[in-house]
Coordinates of C-alpha atoms and ligand atoms in Angstrom, one line a residue:
M1 CA -20.9 14.3 -40.4
S2 CA -24.2 13.6 -42.1
E3 CA -23.9 10.1 -44.1
C4 CA -27.4 11.4 -45.9
L5 CA -26.4 12.3 -50.5
F6 CA -29.4 15.0 -50.2
C7 CA -27.7 16.6 -47.0
K8 CA -24.2 16.5 -48.7
I9 CA -25.8 18.0 -51.9
I10 CA -27.2 20.9 -50.2
G11 CA -24.0 21.5 -47.9
R12 CA -22.2 21.4 -51.4
E13 CA -19.7 18.6 -50.7
I14 CA -21.6 17.3 -54.2
P15 CA -21.1 19.9 -56.8
T16 CA -24.4 19.9 -58.2
D17 CA -26.3 22.5 -60.4
F18 CA -29.2 23.6 -58.4
V19 CA -31.8 24.7 -61.0
F20 CA -34.0 26.6 -57.7
E21 CA -32.9 27.3 -54.3
D22 CA -34.2 29.7 -51.4
Q23 CA -33.8 29.7 -48.0
E24 CA -35.6 26.8 -47.6
V25 CA -35.6 24.1 -50.6
V26 CA -33.5 23.2 -53.7
A27 CA -34.1 21.5 -56.7
F28 CA -32.0 20.3 -58.7
K29 CA -31.8 17.7 -62.2
D30 CA -32.5 14.0 -61.0
I31 CA -29.4 12.0 -62.1
N32 CA -31.5 9.4 -63.7
P33 CA -34.3 11.5 -65.1
Q34 CA -37.6 9.1 -65.3
A35 CA -39.0 11.6 -68.3
P36 CA -38.0 14.5 -70.6
L37 CA -38.1 16.6 -67.3
H38 CA -37.3 15.4 -64.2
L39 CA -36.3 17.0 -60.9
L40 CA -36.2 16.9 -57.6
I41 CA -37.6 19.2 -55.0
V42 CA -35.5 19.1 -51.7
P43 CA -36.2 21.0 -48.3
R44 CA -33.1 22.1 -46.4
K45 CA -34.4 20.5 -43.1
H46 CA -33.6 16.7 -42.7
I47 CA -37.1 14.5 -42.8
E48 CA -36.5 10.9 -43.7
T49 CA -39.8 10.6 -44.8
V50 CA -43.2 11.6 -45.2
N51 CA -44.5 8.9 -41.9
V52 CA -42.4 11.2 -39.2
L53 CA -43.3 14.9 -40.5
T54 CA -45.1 16.7 -38.2
P55 CA -47.0 19.7 -37.7
E56 CA -45.1 22.1 -38.0
D57 CA -43.3 21.1 -41.2
A58 CA -46.7 21.8 -42.9
P59 CA -45.8 25.6 -43.9
L60 CA -42.4 23.5 -45.6
I61 CA -44.5 21.2 -47.8
S62 CA -46.3 23.8 -48.9
R63 CA -43.1 25.8 -49.3
M64 CA -42.2 22.1 -52.1
I65 CA -45.0 22.5 -53.4
L66 CA -45.4 25.7 -55.2
A67 CA -41.8 25.4 -56.0
A68 CA -43.1 22.5 -57.9
R69 CA -44.9 24.5 -59.3
D70 CA -43.0 27.7 -60.8
L71 CA -40.4 25.1 -61.8
A72 CA -43.1 23.6 -63.8
K73 CA -43.7 27.1 -65.4
R74 CA -40.1 27.9 -65.7
F75 CA -39.6 24.5 -67.8
G76 CA -42.2 24.7 -70.2
V77 CA -44.7 22.3 -68.6
A78 CA -46.9 23.9 -67.0
Q79 CA -49.8 23.7 -70.1
S80 CA -48.5 19.9 -70.9
G81 CA -48.7 18.4 -67.2
Y82 CA -46.5 16.9 -65.4
R83 CA -47.2 14.9 -61.9
L84 CA -45.3 15.5 -58.4
V85 CA -44.6 12.2 -56.6
V86 CA -43.0 11.5 -53.2
N87 CA -42.1 7.7 -52.6
V88 CA -43.1 6.5 -49.0
E89 CA -40.5 3.9 -47.6
K90 CA -38.7 1.0 -49.4
G91 CA -42.0 0.1 -50.4
G92 CA -43.4 3.0 -51.9
G93 CA -39.7 3.1 -53.7
Q94 CA -38.2 5.8 -51.7
E95 CA -34.4 5.0 -52.2
I96 CA -33.2 8.4 -50.6
F97 CA -34.5 8.5 -46.8
H98 CA -34.1 12.9 -47.1
I99 CA -37.7 14.1 -48.0
H100 CA -38.1 15.3 -52.0
M101 CA -40.4 15.6 -54.5
H102 CA -40.4 14.4 -57.6
L103 CA -41.1 16.5 -61.0
L104 CA -41.9 14.5 -63.9
G105 CA -43.3 16.2 -67.5
G106 CA -42.3 17.1 -70.9
W107 CA -44.1 14.4 -72.7
C108 CA -46.2 16.3 -74.8
Ligands
LIG1 P1 -36.6 7.7 -54.5 O1 -36.8 6.7 -54.9 O2 -37.8 8.5 -54.7 O3 -35.8 8.1 -53.1 O4 -35.5 9.1 -55.5 C1 -34.0 9.1 -55.4 C2 -33.9 9.9 -56.5 O5 -32.6 10.8 -56.7 C3 -33.8 8.7 -57.7 O6 -34.6 8.9 -58.8 C4 -32.1 8.5 -58.1 O7 -32.1 9.0 -59.3 C5 -31.8 10.3 -57.4 N1 -30.0 10.8 -57.4 C6 -29.4 9.8 -56.1 N2 -28.4 10.3 -56.5 C7 -28.4 11.4 -57.2 C8 -27.6 12.6 -57.4 N3 -26.2 12.4 -56.6 N4 -28.0 13.3 -57.6 C9 -29.4 13.7 -58.2 N5 -30.1 13.2 -58.4 C10 -30.1 11.7 -57.5
LIG2 ZN1 -30.2 14.6 -45.8

């Protein structure tokens, strides 16, 4: 059984309200928000960090960005603006080693 927190969330071992899900990607609110709107966009596939991405993962990364774009519109921050952040390895602030993108916005 995976010890990965995000795999547990995706596998519904940990109850979480998804704001988006499709066959490849899920999104949910960050438990410790750093902005008025703070979502996490997470691929179902367990990939530890950006450093181990392969060319085959390129469509998945595109999918994550497009999902973030759609969520920004849905949550009303598309026009005011938002940040998409991917932390890489411990020195880059990564705490959960299942790749994910932060969507931060709603300041104005
Ligand atoms: P990172 O530092 O880039 O690895 O980001 C991990 C993020 O996951 C942090 O912003 C945490 O607040 C968030 N997080 C940790 N546990 C949960 C959880 N159970 N549900 C939602 N977000 C979580
Ligand atoms: Zn995982």
